[in-house]
Amino acid sequence: MTYARVDFDTLPPMPAWITSARAETLEDVAFLSGAALNHLHLVSNRPEVPQCLLRERLALRAAEACTAFIGRPERAAELRDALHLLRSGDLPGPAGETYLSWQRSVERPTSVKALHRALPTIESGQVAEWLDAGQGAPVTRAAMVLETVLADVPRQDVAALVLADAALAQALGWNHVLPLLAPGFKRTDLRKGGTELGMACHRAVTKSAIEVVRLAADLARRTAYLKEAAPRLRAKGAGDAVDMFLARDALAPSALPLPDRSARRLCDRLVDLGAVRELTGRDTFRLYGV
């Protein structure tokens, strides 16, 4: 169980002229979103950044935003519980279904089959048709897909946003969906159309890209600590457990490839080492993550 040492301090921050700009025209907001996406592309593909973990955290943020759009009270803690504490045969509920859709949308390389798996109530043919509805530059294409889906099925916000992010990823040449639109949107943005929706999409992408670059740097730092702590772990199966933490937003001890007692001890040891965090603040039914 060996890991190469990484230098997360080499990750370049988003330039200040992007983070501090106040654009008002379509031309200006489009320029800023393009610059932000280009920087995000460079940073997110750095070897220091845990790709799977980053996408999982963004899926959680997108799910949190979508539940807020419809006035539901669930936030990150409740969404994690909705999936990780399910018993066999239980249903995750509306908020859990939203989170599950986003989680599945980022798990596999973008394809109609993968998107249908994330949105099982929508036929594969319809997914393909909507995904092809956009034309032009990446954000413009995403906005067109978003508007088309919402025009056809006005209450399917999650499906529309997943497919819009998928269209954006495809236009940028990314293999996986990176949820950007939902976390950057205001609730009223989803009811806009035409140029106003395009402006909202550019602003959402810029806002999210800035946050994702910061998140990527934070996750690079946290995963570096975990990799440095790994050689101090003696439990059989600890290496596989570390690999799971490097790829998953949150894990219950029961999900680890160790006996229950050993898994709990390993999680406590990782917390003591500062390598992972206990995410719930509870004494029982705990969840852990980088």
CSV table of C-alpha atoms in Angstrom, one decimal:
chain,number,residue,atom,x,y,z
A,1,MET,CA,0.0,0.0,0.0
A,2,THR,CA,2.0,2.9,-1.3
A,3,TYR,CA,1.0,6.3,-2.7
A,4,ALA,CA,3.0,8.9,-4.4
A,5,ARG,CA,3.4,12.1,-2.5
A,6,VAL,CA,1.6,15.0,-4.1
A,7,ASP,CA,2.0,18.8,-3.8
A,8,PHE,CA,-1.4,20.3,-3.6
A,9,ASP,CA,0.1,23.8,-3.2
A,10,THR,CA,0.9,23.8,-6.9
A,11,LEU,CA,-2.8,24.0,-7.9
A,12,PRO,CA,-3.3,27.5,-9.4
A,13,PRO,CA,-6.2,29.5,-8.0
A,14,MET,CA,-8.8,31.1,-10.2
A,15,PRO,CA,-7.4,34.4,-11.4
A,16,ALA,CA,-8.7,37.4,-9.5
A,17,TRP,CA,-9.9,39.2,-12.6
A,18,ILE,CA,-12.5,36.4,-13.0
A,19,THR,CA,-13.5,36.1,-9.3
A,20,SER,CA,-13.9,39.9,-8.9
A,21,ALA,CA,-15.5,40.8,-12.3
A,22,ARG,CA,-19.0,42.2,-12.5
A,23,ALA,CA,-20.3,41.5,-16.0
A,24,GLU,CA,-23.6,42.9,-17.3
A,25,THR,CA,-23.7,42.2,-21.0
A,26,LEU,CA,-24.0,38.8,-22.6
A,27,GLU,CA,-20.7,39.2,-24.3
A,28,ASP,CA,-19.0,39.8,-21.0
A,29,VAL,CA,-20.6,37.0,-19.0
A,30,ALA,CA,-19.9,34.6,-21.9
A,31,PHE,CA,-16.2,35.7,-21.9
A,32,LEU,CA,-15.9,35.2,-18.1
A,33,SER,CA,-17.6,31.7,-18.2
A,34,GLY,CA,-15.3,30.6,-20.9
A,35,ALA,CA,-12.3,31.8,-19.0
A,36,ALA,CA,-13.5,30.1,-15.8
A,37,LEU,CA,-14.3,26.8,-17.6
A,38,ASN,CA,-10.8,26.8,-19.2
A,39,HIS,CA,-9.2,27.3,-15.8
A,40,LEU,CA,-11.4,24.7,-14.2
A,41,HIS,CA,-10.5,22.2,-17.0
A,42,LEU,CA,-6.8,22.7,-16.3
A,43,VAL,CA,-7.1,22.4,-12.5
A,44,SER,CA,-9.6,19.5,-12.4
A,45,ASN,CA,-7.4,17.3,-14.6
A,46,ARG,CA,-4.3,17.7,-12.4
A,47,PRO,CA,-3.2,14.4,-10.9
A,48,GLU,CA,-3.4,15.9,-7.4
A,49,VAL,CA,-7.2,16.2,-7.7
A,50,PRO,CA,-9.2,13.1,-6.7
A,51,GLN,CA,-11.6,13.0,-9.7
A,52,CYS,CA,-14.2,10.6,-8.5
A,53,LEU,CA,-14.4,12.3,-5.1
A,54,LEU,CA,-14.7,15.7,-6.6
A,55,ARG,CA,-17.6,14.6,-8.8
A,56,GLU,CA,-19.3,13.0,-5.8
A,57,ARG,CA,-19.1,16.2,-3.8
A,58,LEU,CA,-20.5,18.2,-6.7
A,59,ALA,CA,-23.3,15.7,-7.1
A,60,LEU,CA,-24.2,16.3,-3.4
A,61,ARG,CA,-24.1,20.1,-4.0
A,62,ALA,CA,-26.3,19.8,-7.0
A,63,ALA,CA,-28.8,17.6,-5.1
A,64,GLU,CA,-28.8,20.1,-2.3
A,65,ALA,CA,-29.6,22.9,-4.7
A,66,CYS,CA,-32.4,21.0,-6.4
A,67,THR,CA,-34.1,20.2,-3.1
A,68,ALA,CA,-33.9,23.8,-2.2
A,69,PHE,CA,-35.5,24.9,-5.5
A,70,ILE,CA,-38.7,23.0,-4.6
A,71,GLY,CA,-38.7,24.2,-1.0
A,72,ARG,CA,-37.7,20.9,0.7
A,73,PRO,CA,-35.7,21.2,3.9
A,74,GLU,CA,-33.1,18.5,3.2
A,75,ARG,CA,-29.5,19.6,3.1
A,76,ALA,CA,-26.2,17.7,2.8
A,77,ALA,CA,-26.5,15.8,6.1
A,78,GLU,CA,-30.1,14.6,5.4
A,79,LEU,CA,-29.3,13.7,1.8
A,80,ARG,CA,-26.3,11.6,2.9
A,81,ASP,CA,-28.6,9.8,5.4
A,82,ALA,CA,-31.2,9.3,2.8
A,83,LEU,CA,-28.9,7.0,0.8
A,84,HIS,CA,-26.3,5.7,3.2
A,85,LEU,CA,-28.7,4.6,6.0
A,86,LEU,CA,-31.1,2.8,3.7
A,87,ARG,CA,-32.0,-0.7,4.6
A,88,SER,CA,-32.6,-3.4,2.0
A,89,GLY,CA,-36.0,-2.8,0.4
A,90,ASP,CA,-36.3,0.7,1.6
A,91,LEU,CA,-37.0,3.6,-0.7
A,92,PRO,CA,-34.9,6.8,-0.5
A,93,GLY,CA,-37.8,9.2,-0.7
A,94,PRO,CA,-38.0,12.3,-3.0
A,95,ALA,CA,-34.9,14.0,-1.7
A,96,GLY,CA,-32.9,10.7,-1.8
A,97,GLU,CA,-34.1,10.1,-5.3
A,98,THR,CA,-32.8,13.5,-6.3
A,99,TYR,CA,-29.4,12.8,-4.8
A,100,LEU,CA,-29.3,9.3,-6.3
A,101,SER,CA,-29.9,10.8,-9.8
A,102,TRP,CA,-27.1,13.2,-9.4
A,103,GLN,CA,-24.8,10.6,-7.9
A,104,ARG,CA,-25.5,8.2,-10.8
A,105,SER,CA,-25.0,10.9,-13.4
A,106,VAL,CA,-21.4,11.4,-12.4
A,107,GLU,CA,-20.4,7.8,-11.8
A,108,ARG,CA,-19.9,6.6,-15.3
A,109,PRO,CA,-18.6,8.2,-18.5
A,110,THR,CA,-21.3,10.3,-20.2
A,111,SER,CA,-23.5,8.3,-22.5
A,112,VAL,CA,-27.2,7.9,-23.2
A,113,LYS,CA,-27.2,4.6,-21.3
A,114,ALA,CA,-25.5,6.1,-18.2
A,115,LEU,CA,-27.9,9.1,-18.2
A,116,HIS,CA,-30.9,6.8,-18.5
A,117,ARG,CA,-29.6,4.9,-15.5
A,118,ALA,CA,-29.5,8.3,-13.6
A,119,LEU,CA,-32.9,9.2,-14.9
A,120,PRO,CA,-34.7,5.9,-15.1
A,121,THR,CA,-38.2,7.3,-15.5
A,122,ILE,CA,-37.2,8.9,-18.9
A,123,GLU,CA,-36.9,6.7,-22.0
A,124,SER,CA,-33.4,6.3,-23.5
A,125,GLY,CA,-34.7,7.7,-26.8
A,126,GLN,CA,-36.0,10.8,-25.1
A,127,VAL,CA,-32.7,11.3,-23.3
A,128,ALA,CA,-30.8,11.1,-26.6
A,129,GLU,CA,-33.3,13.5,-28.3
A,130,TRP,CA,-33.0,16.1,-25.5
A,131,LEU,CA,-29.2,15.7,-25.3
A,132,ASP,CA,-29.0,16.6,-29.0
A,133,ALA,CA,-31.3,19.7,-28.7
A,134,GLY,CA,-28.4,22.1,-28.1
A,135,GLN,CA,-26.1,23.7,-30.6
A,136,GLY,CA,-23.3,26.2,-30.6
A,137,ALA,CA,-20.7,26.9,-27.9
A,138,PRO,CA,-20.7,24.8,-24.7
A,139,VAL,CA,-22.7,27.0,-22.3
A,140,THR,CA,-25.1,28.0,-25.1
A,141,ARG,CA,-25.7,24.3,-25.9
A,142,ALA,CA,-26.3,23.6,-22.2
A,143,ALA,CA,-28.8,26.4,-22.0
A,144,MET,CA,-30.7,25.2,-25.1
A,145,VAL,CA,-30.9,21.6,-23.7
A,146,LEU,CA,-32.1,23.0,-20.3
A,147,GLU,CA,-34.8,25.2,-22.0
A,148,THR,CA,-36.0,22.3,-24.2
A,149,VAL,CA,-36.4,19.8,-21.4
A,150,LEU,CA,-38.2,22.3,-19.2
A,151,ALA,CA,-40.5,23.2,-22.0
A,152,ASP,CA,-41.4,19.6,-22.6
A,153,VAL,CA,-41.6,18.5,-18.9
A,154,PRO,CA,-41.8,21.7,-16.8
A,155,ARG,CA,-41.6,19.9,-13.4
A,156,GLN,CA,-38.5,17.8,-14.3
A,157,ASP,CA,-35.9,20.2,-12.9
A,158,VAL,CA,-33.5,17.5,-12.0
A,159,ALA,CA,-33.6,15.8,-15.4
A,160,ALA,CA,-33.2,19.1,-17.2
A,161,LEU,CA,-30.2,20.1,-15.1
A,162,VAL,CA,-28.5,16.7,-15.4
A,163,LEU,CA,-28.9,16.7,-19.2
A,164,ALA,CA,-27.8,20.3,-19.5
A,165,ASP,CA,-24.6,19.5,-17.5
A,166,ALA,CA,-24.2,16.4,-19.7
A,167,ALA,CA,-24.4,18.5,-22.8
A,168,LEU,CA,-21.9,21.0,-21.3
A,169,ALA,CA,-19.5,18.1,-20.5
A,170,GLN,CA,-19.8,16.7,-24.0
A,171,ALA,CA,-19.2,20.0,-25.7
A,172,LEU,CA,-16.1,20.5,-23.5
A,173,GLY,CA,-14.8,17.1,-24.3
A,174,TRP,CA,-15.1,15.9,-20.7
A,175,ASN,CA,-15.6,12.2,-20.1
A,176,HIS,CA,-17.9,12.7,-17.1
A,177,VAL,CA,-20.6,15.0,-16.0
A,178,LEU,CA,-19.4,17.7,-13.7
A,179,PRO,CA,-22.4,19.3,-12.0
A,180,LEU,CA,-22.0,23.1,-12.4
A,181,LEU,CA,-25.4,24.6,-13.3
A,182,ALA,CA,-27.6,23.7,-10.3
A,183,PRO,CA,-25.2,24.9,-7.6
A,184,GLY,CA,-24.8,28.2,-9.4
A,185,PHE,CA,-28.4,28.9,-10.1
A,186,LYS,CA,-31.0,30.9,-8.2
A,187,ARG,CA,-34.5,29.3,-7.9
A,188,THR,CA,-36.0,31.9,-10.3
A,189,ASP,CA,-33.4,31.1,-13.0
A,190,LEU,CA,-35.1,27.9,-14.0
A,191,ARG,CA,-38.2,29.8,-15.1
A,192,LYS,CA,-36.3,32.1,-17.5
A,193,GLY,CA,-35.9,31.5,-21.2
A,194,GLY,CA,-34.0,32.7,-24.3
A,195,THR,CA,-31.2,35.3,-23.6
A,196,GLU,CA,-32.1,35.6,-19.9
A,197,LEU,CA,-31.7,31.9,-19.4
A,198,GLY,CA,-28.4,32.0,-21.4
A,199,MET,CA,-27.1,34.8,-19.1
A,200,ALA,CA,-28.1,32.8,-16.1
A,201,CYS,CA,-26.3,29.7,-17.3
A,202,HIS,CA,-23.1,31.7,-18.0
A,203,ARG,CA,-23.3,33.3,-14.5
A,204,ALA,CA,-24.0,29.9,-12.9
A,205,VAL,CA,-21.1,28.2,-14.6
A,206,THR,CA,-18.7,31.0,-13.7
A,207,LYS,CA,-19.8,31.0,-10.0
A,208,SER,CA,-19.6,27.2,-9.8
A,209,ALA,CA,-16.3,27.0,-11.6
A,210,ILE,CA,-14.8,29.4,-9.0
A,211,GLU,CA,-16.1,27.3,-6.2
A,212,VAL,CA,-15.0,24.0,-7.8
A,213,VAL,CA,-11.4,25.2,-8.2
A,214,ARG,CA,-11.4,26.0,-4.5
A,215,LEU,CA,-13.0,22.6,-3.7
A,216,ALA,CA,-10.5,20.8,-5.8
A,217,ALA,CA,-7.6,22.4,-3.9
A,218,ASP,CA,-9.2,21.5,-0.6
A,219,LEU,CA,-9.7,17.9,-1.7
A,220,ALA,CA,-6.2,17.6,-3.0
A,221,ARG,CA,-4.9,18.7,0.4
A,222,ARG,CA,-7.2,16.4,2.3
A,223,THR,CA,-6.4,13.4,0.1
A,224,ALA,CA,-2.7,14.1,0.5
A,225,TYR,CA,-3.1,13.8,4.3
A,226,LEU,CA,-5.0,10.5,3.9
A,227,LYS,CA,-2.3,9.1,1.6
A,228,GLU,CA,0.4,10.1,4.0
A,229,ALA,CA,-1.6,8.4,6.9
A,230,ALA,CA,-2.2,5.2,4.9
A,231,PRO,CA,1.2,3.5,5.7
A,232,ARG,CA,0.4,3.8,9.4
A,233,LEU,CA,-2.7,1.6,9.1
A,234,ARG,CA,-2.2,-2.0,10.1
A,235,ALA,CA,-5.7,-3.5,9.6
A,236,LYS,CA,-6.1,-6.1,6.9
A,237,GLY,CA,-8.1,-4.4,4.1
A,238,ALA,CA,-7.0,-0.9,5.1
A,239,GLY,CA,-5.6,-0.2,1.7
A,240,ASP,CA,-8.9,-1.0,0.0
A,241,ALA,CA,-10.7,1.1,2.6
A,242,VAL,CA,-8.4,4.1,1.9
A,243,ASP,CA,-9.1,3.7,-1.8
A,244,MET,CA,-12.8,3.9,-1.1
A,245,PHE,CA,-12.4,7.0,0.9
A,246,LEU,CA,-10.5,8.6,-2.0
A,247,ALA,CA,-13.4,8.0,-4.3
A,248,ARG,CA,-16.6,8.4,-2.2
A,249,ASP,CA,-18.2,11.4,-0.6
A,250,ALA,CA,-19.2,9.5,2.5
A,251,LEU,CA,-19.0,6.0,3.8
A,252,ALA,CA,-20.6,4.1,6.7
A,253,PRO,CA,-18.1,1.7,8.4
A,254,SER,CA,-20.4,-1.2,7.3
A,255,ALA,CA,-19.5,-0.3,3.7
A,256,LEU,CA,-15.8,-1.0,4.2
A,257,PRO,CA,-14.2,-4.3,3.3
A,258,LEU,CA,-13.5,-5.2,7.0
A,259,PRO,CA,-15.4,-6.8,9.8
A,260,ASP,CA,-17.7,-4.3,11.6
A,261,ARG,CA,-15.6,-3.8,14.7
A,262,SER,CA,-12.4,-3.5,12.7
A,263,ALA,CA,-14.1,-1.0,10.3
A,264,ARG,CA,-15.2,1.2,13.2
A,265,ARG,CA,-11.8,1.1,14.7
A,266,LEU,CA,-10.2,2.0,11.4
A,267,CYS,CA,-12.5,5.0,10.9
A,268,ASP,CA,-11.8,6.2,14.5
A,269,ARG,CA,-8.0,5.8,13.8
A,270,LEU,CA,-8.3,7.8,10.6
A,271,VAL,CA,-10.2,10.6,12.4
A,272,ASP,CA,-7.5,10.6,15.1
A,273,LEU,CA,-4.9,11.0,12.4
A,274,GLY,CA,-6.8,13.9,10.8
A,275,ALA,CA,-7.1,11.9,7.6
A,276,VAL,CA,-10.9,11.7,7.5
A,277,ARG,CA,-13.8,13.5,9.2
A,278,GLU,CA,-16.8,12.1,11.0
A,279,LEU,CA,-19.6,13.9,9.1
A,280,THR,CA,-22.7,13.4,11.2
A,281,GLY,CA,-21.8,14.5,14.8
A,282,ARG,CA,-23.7,11.5,16.1
A,283,ASP,CA,-22.7,8.7,18.4
A,284,THR,CA,-24.3,6.0,16.3
A,285,PHE,CA,-25.0,5.5,12.5
A,286,ARG,CA,-22.0,7.6,11.7
A,287,LEU,CA,-20.7,8.5,8.3
A,288,TYR,CA,-17.1,9.3,7.4
A,289,GLY,CA,-15.5,11.1,4.5
A,290,VAL,CA,-12.3,13.0,3.4
